[in-house]
Short mmCIF file of C-alpha atoms and ligand atoms in Angstrom, two decimals:
data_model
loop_
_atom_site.label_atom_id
_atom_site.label_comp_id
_atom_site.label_asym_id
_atom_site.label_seq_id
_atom_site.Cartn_x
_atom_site.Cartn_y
_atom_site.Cartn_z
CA UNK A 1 -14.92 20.78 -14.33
CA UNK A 2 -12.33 19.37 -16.20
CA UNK A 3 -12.77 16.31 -18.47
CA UNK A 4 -9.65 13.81 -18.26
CA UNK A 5 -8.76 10.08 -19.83
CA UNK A 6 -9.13 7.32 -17.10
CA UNK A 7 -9.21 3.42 -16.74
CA UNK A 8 -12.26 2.00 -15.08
CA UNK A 9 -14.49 -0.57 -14.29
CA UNK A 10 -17.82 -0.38 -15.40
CA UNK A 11 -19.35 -2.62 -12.95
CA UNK A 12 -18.09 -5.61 -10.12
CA UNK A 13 -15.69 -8.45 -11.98
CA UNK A 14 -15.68 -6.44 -15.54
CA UNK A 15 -12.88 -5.69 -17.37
CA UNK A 16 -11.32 -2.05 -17.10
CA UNK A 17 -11.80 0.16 -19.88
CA UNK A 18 -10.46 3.20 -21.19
CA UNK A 19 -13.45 6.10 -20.16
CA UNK A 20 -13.33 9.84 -19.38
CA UNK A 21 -14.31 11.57 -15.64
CA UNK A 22 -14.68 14.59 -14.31
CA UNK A 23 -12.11 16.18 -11.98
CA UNK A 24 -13.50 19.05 -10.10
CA UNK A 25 -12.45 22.50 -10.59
CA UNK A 26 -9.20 23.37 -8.72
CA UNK A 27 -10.48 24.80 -5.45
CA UNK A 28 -8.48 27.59 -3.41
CA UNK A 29 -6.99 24.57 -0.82
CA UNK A 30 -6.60 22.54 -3.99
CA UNK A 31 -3.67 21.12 -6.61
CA UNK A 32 -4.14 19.70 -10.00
CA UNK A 33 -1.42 17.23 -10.05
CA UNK A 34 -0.79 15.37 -13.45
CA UNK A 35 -0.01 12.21 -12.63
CA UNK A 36 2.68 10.32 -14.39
CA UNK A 37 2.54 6.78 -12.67
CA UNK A 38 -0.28 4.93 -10.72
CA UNK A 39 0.37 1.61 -8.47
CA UNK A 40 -1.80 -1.38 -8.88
CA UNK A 41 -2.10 -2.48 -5.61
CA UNK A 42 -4.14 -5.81 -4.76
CA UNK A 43 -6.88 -4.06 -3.29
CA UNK A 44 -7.43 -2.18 -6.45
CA UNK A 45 -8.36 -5.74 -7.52
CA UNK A 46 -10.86 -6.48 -4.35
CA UNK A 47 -12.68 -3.62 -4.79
CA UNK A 48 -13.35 -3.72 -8.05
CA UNK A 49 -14.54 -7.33 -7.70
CA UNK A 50 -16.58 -6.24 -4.43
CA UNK A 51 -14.75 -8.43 -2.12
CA UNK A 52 -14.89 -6.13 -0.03
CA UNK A 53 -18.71 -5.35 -0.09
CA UNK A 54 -20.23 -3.67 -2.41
CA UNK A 55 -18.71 -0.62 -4.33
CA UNK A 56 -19.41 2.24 -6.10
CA UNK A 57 -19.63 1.92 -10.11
CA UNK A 58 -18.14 3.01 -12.92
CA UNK A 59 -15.13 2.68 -10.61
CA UNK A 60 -10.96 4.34 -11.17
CA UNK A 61 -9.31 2.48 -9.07
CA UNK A 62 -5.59 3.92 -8.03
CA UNK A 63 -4.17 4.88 -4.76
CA UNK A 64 -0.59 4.80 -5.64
CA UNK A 65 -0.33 8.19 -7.50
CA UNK A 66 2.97 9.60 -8.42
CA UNK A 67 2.94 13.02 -10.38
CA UNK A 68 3.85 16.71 -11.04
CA UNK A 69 1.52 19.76 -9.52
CA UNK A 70 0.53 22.05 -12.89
CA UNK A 71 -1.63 24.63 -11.05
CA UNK A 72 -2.56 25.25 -7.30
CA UNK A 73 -5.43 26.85 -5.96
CA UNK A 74 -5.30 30.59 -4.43
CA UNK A 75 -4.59 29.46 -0.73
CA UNK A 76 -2.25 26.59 -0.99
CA UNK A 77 1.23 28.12 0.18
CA UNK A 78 3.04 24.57 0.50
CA UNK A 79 2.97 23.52 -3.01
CA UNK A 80 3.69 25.24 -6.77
CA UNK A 81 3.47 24.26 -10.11
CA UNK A 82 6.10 21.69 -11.13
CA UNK A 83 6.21 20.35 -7.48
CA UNK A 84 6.56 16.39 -7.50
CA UNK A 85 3.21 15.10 -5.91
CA UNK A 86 1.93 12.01 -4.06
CA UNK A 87 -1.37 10.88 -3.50
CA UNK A 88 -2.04 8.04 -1.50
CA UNK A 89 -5.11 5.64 0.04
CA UNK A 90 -7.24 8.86 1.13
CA UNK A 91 -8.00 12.78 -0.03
CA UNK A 92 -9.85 13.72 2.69
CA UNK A 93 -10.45 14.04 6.72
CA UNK A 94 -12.07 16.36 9.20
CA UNK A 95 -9.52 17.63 11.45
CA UNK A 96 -11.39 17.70 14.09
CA UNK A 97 -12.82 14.38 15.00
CA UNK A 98 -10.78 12.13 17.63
CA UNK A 99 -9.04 10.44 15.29
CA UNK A 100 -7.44 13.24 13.29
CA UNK A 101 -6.72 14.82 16.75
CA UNK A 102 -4.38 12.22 17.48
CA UNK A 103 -2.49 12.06 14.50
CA UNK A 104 -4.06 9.07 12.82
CA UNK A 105 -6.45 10.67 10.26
CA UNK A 106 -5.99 7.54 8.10
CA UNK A 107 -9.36 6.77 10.58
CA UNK A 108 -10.95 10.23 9.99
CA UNK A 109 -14.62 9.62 10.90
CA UNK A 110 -15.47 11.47 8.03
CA UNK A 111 -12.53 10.85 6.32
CA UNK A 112 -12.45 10.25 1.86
CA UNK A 113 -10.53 7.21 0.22
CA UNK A 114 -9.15 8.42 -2.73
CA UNK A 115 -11.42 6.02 -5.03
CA UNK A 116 -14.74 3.84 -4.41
CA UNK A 117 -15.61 6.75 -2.13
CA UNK A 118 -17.90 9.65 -2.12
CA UNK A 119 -16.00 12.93 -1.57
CA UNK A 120 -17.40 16.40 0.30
CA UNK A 121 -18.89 17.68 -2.69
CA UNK A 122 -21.56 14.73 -2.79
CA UNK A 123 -19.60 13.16 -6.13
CA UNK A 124 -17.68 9.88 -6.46
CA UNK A 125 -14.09 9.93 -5.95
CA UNK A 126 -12.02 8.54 -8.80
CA UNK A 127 -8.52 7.54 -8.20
CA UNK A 128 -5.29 7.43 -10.16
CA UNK A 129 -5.59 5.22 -13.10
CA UNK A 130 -6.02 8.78 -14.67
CA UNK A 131 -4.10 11.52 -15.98
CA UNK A 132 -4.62 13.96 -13.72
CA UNK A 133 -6.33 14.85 -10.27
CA UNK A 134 -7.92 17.26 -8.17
CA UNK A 135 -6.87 16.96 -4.76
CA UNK A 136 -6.69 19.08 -1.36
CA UNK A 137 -3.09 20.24 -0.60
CA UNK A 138 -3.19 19.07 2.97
CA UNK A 139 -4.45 15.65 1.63
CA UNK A 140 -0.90 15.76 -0.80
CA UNK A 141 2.70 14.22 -0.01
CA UNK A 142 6.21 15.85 -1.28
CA UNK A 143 7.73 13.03 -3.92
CA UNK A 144 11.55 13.62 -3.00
CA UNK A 145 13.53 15.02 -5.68
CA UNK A 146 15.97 11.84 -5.11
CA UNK A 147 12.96 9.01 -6.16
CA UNK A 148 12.01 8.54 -9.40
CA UNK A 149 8.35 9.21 -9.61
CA UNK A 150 7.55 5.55 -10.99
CA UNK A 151 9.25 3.53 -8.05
CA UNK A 152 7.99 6.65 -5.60
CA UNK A 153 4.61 5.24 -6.55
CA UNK A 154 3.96 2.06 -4.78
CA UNK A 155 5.01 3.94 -1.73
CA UNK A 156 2.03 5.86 -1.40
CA UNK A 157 0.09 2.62 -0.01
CA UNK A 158 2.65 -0.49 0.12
CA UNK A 159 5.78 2.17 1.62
CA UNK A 160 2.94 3.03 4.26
CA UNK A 161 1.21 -0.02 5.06
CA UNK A 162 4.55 -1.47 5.97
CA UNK A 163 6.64 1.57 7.58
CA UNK A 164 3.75 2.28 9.76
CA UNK A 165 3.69 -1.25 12.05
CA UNK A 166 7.30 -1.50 11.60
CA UNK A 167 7.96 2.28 13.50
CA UNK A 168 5.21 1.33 15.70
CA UNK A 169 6.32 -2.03 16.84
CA UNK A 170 10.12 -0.80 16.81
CA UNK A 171 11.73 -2.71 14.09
CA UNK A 172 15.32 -2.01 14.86
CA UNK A 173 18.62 -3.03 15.81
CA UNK A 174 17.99 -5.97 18.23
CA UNK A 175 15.15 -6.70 16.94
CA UNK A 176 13.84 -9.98 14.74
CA UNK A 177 11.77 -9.44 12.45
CA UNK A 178 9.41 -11.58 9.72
CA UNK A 179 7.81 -10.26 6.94
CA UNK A 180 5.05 -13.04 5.66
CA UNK A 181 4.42 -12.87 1.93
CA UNK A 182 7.00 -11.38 -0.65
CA UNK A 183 4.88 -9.57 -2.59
CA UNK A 184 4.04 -5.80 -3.34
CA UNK A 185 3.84 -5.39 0.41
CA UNK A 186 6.15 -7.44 1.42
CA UNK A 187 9.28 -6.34 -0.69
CA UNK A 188 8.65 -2.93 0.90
CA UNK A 189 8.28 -4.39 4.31
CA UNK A 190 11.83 -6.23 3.61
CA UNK A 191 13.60 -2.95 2.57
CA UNK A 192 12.24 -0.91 5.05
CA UNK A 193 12.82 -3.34 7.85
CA UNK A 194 16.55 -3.82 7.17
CA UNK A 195 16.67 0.03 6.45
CA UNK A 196 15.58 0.36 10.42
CA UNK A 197 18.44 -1.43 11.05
CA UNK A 198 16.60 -4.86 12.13
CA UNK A 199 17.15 -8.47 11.27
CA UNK A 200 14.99 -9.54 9.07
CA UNK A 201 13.75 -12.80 8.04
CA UNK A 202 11.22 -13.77 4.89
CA UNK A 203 8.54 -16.26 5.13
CA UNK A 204 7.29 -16.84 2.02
CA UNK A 205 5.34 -19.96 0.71
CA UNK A 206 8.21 -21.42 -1.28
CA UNK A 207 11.98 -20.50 -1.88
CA UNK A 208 11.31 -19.31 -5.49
CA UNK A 209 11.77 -15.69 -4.40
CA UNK A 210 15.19 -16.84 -2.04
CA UNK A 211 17.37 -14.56 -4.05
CA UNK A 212 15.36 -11.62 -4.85
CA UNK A 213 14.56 -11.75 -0.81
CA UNK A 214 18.43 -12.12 0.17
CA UNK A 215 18.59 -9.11 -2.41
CA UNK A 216 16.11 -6.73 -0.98
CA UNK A 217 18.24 -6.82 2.24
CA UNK A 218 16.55 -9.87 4.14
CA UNK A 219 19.07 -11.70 6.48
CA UNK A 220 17.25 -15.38 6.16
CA UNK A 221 14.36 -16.32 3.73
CA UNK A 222 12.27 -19.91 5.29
CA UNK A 223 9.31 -21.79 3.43
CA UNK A 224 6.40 -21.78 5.46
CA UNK A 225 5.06 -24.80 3.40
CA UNK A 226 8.01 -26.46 4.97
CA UNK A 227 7.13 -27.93 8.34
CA UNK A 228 10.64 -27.77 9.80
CA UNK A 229 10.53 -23.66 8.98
CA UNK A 230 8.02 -23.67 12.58
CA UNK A 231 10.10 -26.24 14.57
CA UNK A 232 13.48 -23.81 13.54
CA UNK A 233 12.01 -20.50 14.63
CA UNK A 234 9.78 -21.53 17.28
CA UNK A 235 9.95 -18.81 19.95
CA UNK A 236 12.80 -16.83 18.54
CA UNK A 237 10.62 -13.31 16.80
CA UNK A 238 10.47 -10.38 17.90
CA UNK A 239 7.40 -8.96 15.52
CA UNK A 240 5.84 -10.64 12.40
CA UNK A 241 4.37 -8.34 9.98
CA UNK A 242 1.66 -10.28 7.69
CA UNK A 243 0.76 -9.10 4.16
CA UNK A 244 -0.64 -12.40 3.68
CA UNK A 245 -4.07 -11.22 1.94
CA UNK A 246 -5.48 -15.05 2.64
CA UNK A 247 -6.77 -16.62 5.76
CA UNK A 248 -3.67 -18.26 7.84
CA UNK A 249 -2.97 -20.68 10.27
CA UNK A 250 -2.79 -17.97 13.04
CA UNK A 251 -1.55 -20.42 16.09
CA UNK A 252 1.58 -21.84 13.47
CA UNK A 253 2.40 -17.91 13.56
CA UNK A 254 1.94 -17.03 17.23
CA UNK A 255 4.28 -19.84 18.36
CA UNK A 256 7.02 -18.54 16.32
CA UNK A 257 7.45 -15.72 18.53
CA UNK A 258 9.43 -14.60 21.80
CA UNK A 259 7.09 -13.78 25.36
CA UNK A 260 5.70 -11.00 24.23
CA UNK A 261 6.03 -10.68 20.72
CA UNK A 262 3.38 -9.21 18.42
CA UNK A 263 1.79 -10.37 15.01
CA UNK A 264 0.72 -7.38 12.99
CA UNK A 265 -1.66 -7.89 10.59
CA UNK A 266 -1.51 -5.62 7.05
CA UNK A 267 -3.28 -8.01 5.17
CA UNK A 268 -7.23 -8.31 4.04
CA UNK A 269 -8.33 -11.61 3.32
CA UNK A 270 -11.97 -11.52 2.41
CA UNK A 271 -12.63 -14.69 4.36
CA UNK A 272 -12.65 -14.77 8.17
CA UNK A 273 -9.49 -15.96 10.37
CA UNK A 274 -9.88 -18.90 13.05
CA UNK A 275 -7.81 -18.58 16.21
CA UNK A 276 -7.24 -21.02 18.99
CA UNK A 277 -7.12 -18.37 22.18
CA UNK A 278 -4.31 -20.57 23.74
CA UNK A 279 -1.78 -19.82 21.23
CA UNK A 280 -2.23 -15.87 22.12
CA UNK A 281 -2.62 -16.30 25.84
CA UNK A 282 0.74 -18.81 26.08
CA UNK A 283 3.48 -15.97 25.89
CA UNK A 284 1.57 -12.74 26.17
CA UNK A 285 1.14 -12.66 22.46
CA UNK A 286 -0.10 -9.39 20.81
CA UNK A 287 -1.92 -9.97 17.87
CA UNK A 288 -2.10 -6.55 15.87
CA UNK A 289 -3.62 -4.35 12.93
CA UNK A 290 -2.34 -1.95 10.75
CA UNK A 291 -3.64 0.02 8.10
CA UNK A 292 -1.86 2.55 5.84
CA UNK A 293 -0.66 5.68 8.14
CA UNK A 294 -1.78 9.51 8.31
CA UNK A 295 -0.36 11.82 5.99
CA UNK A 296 2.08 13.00 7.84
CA UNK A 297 3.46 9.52 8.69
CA UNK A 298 3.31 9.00 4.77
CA UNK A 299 5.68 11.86 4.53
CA UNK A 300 8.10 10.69 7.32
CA UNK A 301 7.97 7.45 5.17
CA UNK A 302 8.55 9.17 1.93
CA UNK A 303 11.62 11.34 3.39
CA UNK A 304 13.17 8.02 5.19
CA UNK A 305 12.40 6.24 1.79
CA UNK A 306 14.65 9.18 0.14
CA UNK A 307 17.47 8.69 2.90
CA UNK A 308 17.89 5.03 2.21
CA UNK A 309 17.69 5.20 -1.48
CA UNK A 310 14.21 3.22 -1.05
CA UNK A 311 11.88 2.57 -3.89
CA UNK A 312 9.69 -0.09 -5.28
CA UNK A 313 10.57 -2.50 -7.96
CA UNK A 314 8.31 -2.48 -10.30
CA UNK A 315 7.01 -3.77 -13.66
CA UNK A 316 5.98 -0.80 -16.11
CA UNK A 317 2.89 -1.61 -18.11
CA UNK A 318 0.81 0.23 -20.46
CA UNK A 319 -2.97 1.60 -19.64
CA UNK A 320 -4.17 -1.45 -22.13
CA UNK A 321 -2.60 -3.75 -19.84
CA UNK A 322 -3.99 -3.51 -16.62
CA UNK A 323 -6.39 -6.42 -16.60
CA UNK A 324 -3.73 -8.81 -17.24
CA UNK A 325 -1.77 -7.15 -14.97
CA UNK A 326 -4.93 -8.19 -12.27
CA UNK A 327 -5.10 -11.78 -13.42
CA UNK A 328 -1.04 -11.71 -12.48
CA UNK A 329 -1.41 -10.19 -9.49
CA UNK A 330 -4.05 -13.01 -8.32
CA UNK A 331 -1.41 -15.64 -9.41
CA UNK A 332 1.21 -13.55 -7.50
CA UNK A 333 3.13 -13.41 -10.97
CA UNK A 334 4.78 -10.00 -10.45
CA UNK A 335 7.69 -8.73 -9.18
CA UNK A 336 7.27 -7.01 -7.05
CA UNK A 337 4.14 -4.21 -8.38
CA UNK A 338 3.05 -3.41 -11.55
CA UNK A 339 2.99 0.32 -12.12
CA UNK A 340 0.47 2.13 -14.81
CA UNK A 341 2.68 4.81 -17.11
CA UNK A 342 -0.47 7.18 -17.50
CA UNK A 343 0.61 8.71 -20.55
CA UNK A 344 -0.51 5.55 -22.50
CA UNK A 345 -3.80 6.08 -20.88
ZN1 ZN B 401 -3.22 -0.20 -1.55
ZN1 ZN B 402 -11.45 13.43 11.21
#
């Protein structure tokens, strides 16, 4: 056991607070990774004010981990000390169960998130709002040499959440495609979508973001608060991705896309959706989920991120000011993630 420095809550809705953990001692199919930046990512923020349901306490929240390997274990081959390291939304899964099987062990029936979890050895898992981190090789992602480690960060959930719907639904050339909600999510989804080569539009809630959006590579940026925005586009997208994490006129959606177009959802509003069946039915409408991606998909991501010159943009903050970096995340004050420098932990 190794004693490290780590931000946590102590219980639902408190403040964060500098603590220490234990990380478990560095098994043979292990790394140690020190980590060097951690993402806050909004669901950080719902878990640790059980949003979600209820949680595990005292809780490290971090699933956004960006670091250097310091020591393997005896049977990792794939990784040596002074590797760059990733971590992202989960540290564990079975291989074996149907799930892993077929390549999606992001739904591992006995799978581990990386924090508000309870890993294989009966402890709780603490994630990277630390210093360092115990975690099994296979569960581990290559940081390209090319990405600096503190915009490589937000990829290890955001880059995922958004790469994985837009392979899946073929965001390409030919193809139009919304992102809802420029946010942490949605700036990813923006770059990675005109990366792939498709148009891409914004719909955002205002035009206060217009320039960063036209910036980030999107071809046309529309106000959704703006009636005329659904009149303009009616019927003309090929796939919306949502990272809208509040509940949304689904049926305004829906009609803005072509016969059968899809509506991914990415987002996790903790209030239940409405739907009128019509607007699904009209068109052959898909209406979709997505959530993060398996690791190797998170590596695809991370190498195509690498490629493209792809990173976050971020906000650097200091340990001592992650829970005002929480009360700006809830009033969407950030641009475009805030990103812990865990040496001022
Ligand atoms: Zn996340
Ligand atoms: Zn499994």
């Amino acid at each position: 056991m190794t004693t490290v420095a780590a931000y946590a809550a102590p219980a639902a809705k408190a403040p964060l607070e500098r603590t220490t953990i234990e990380r478990r001692p560095v098994g043979p199919n292990d790394v140690l990774i020190e980590i060097k930046y951690a993402g806050i990512c909004h669901s950080d923020i719902h878990q640790a004010n059980e949003g979600w349901g209820e949680a595990i306490f005292p809780m490290v929240p971090g699933h956004e981990i960006a670091g250097v390997i310091t020591e393997v274990g005896s049977a990792v081959t794939k990784f040596q000390a002074g590797d760059r390291a990733g971590v992202g939304c989960f540290v564990d899964s079975c291989g074996t169960c149907e799930a892993c099987l077929s390549g999606q062990n992001q739904f591992c029936q006995d799978g581990v998130s990386t924090y508000n979890a309870i890993g294989r050895d009966g402890k709780p898992a603490y994630g990277g709002y630390s210093t360092h981190i115990v975690v099994d090789a296979d569960h581990t992602l290559r940081i390209p040499d090319s990405i600096p480690l503190d915009v490589a960060a937000p990829l290890l959930c955001a880059g995922i959440t958004l790469y994985s719907p837009l392979k899946r639904w073929q965001a390409g050339p030919g193809k139009k495609v919304a992102i809802l909600g420029l946010g942490g999510l949605g700036h990813m989804g923006v770059k990675i979508a005109h990366a792939l080569g498709a148009e891409v539009t914004v719909l955002s809630q205002t035009l206060r973001k217009k320039d960063d959006g036209l910036g980030l590579g999107a071809d046309h940026y529309y106000a959704t608060s703006d009636e005329d925005t659904f009149k303009q586009l009616a019927g003309s997208l090929d796939l919306i991705v949502s990272t809208v994490s509040a509940p949304l006129d689904l049926g305004a959606y829906l009609s803005l896309l072509k016969t059968g177009g899809a509506f991914v959802n990415v987002g996790a509003p903790e209030e239940p959706n409405s739907l009128n069946m019509f607007g699904l039915i009209g068109g052959n409408k898909i209406l979709a989920g997505s959530m993060i991606g398996s690791i190797a998909e998170t590596q695809e991501m991370l190498d195509f991120c690498a490629e493209h010159s792809l990173g976050a943009e971020i906000e650097l903050i200091r340990a001592d000011q992650i829970n005002e970096a929480y009360e700006r995340v809830l009033a969407s004050d950030v641009r475009y993630r805030f990103v812990i420098d865990t040496a001022t932990i």
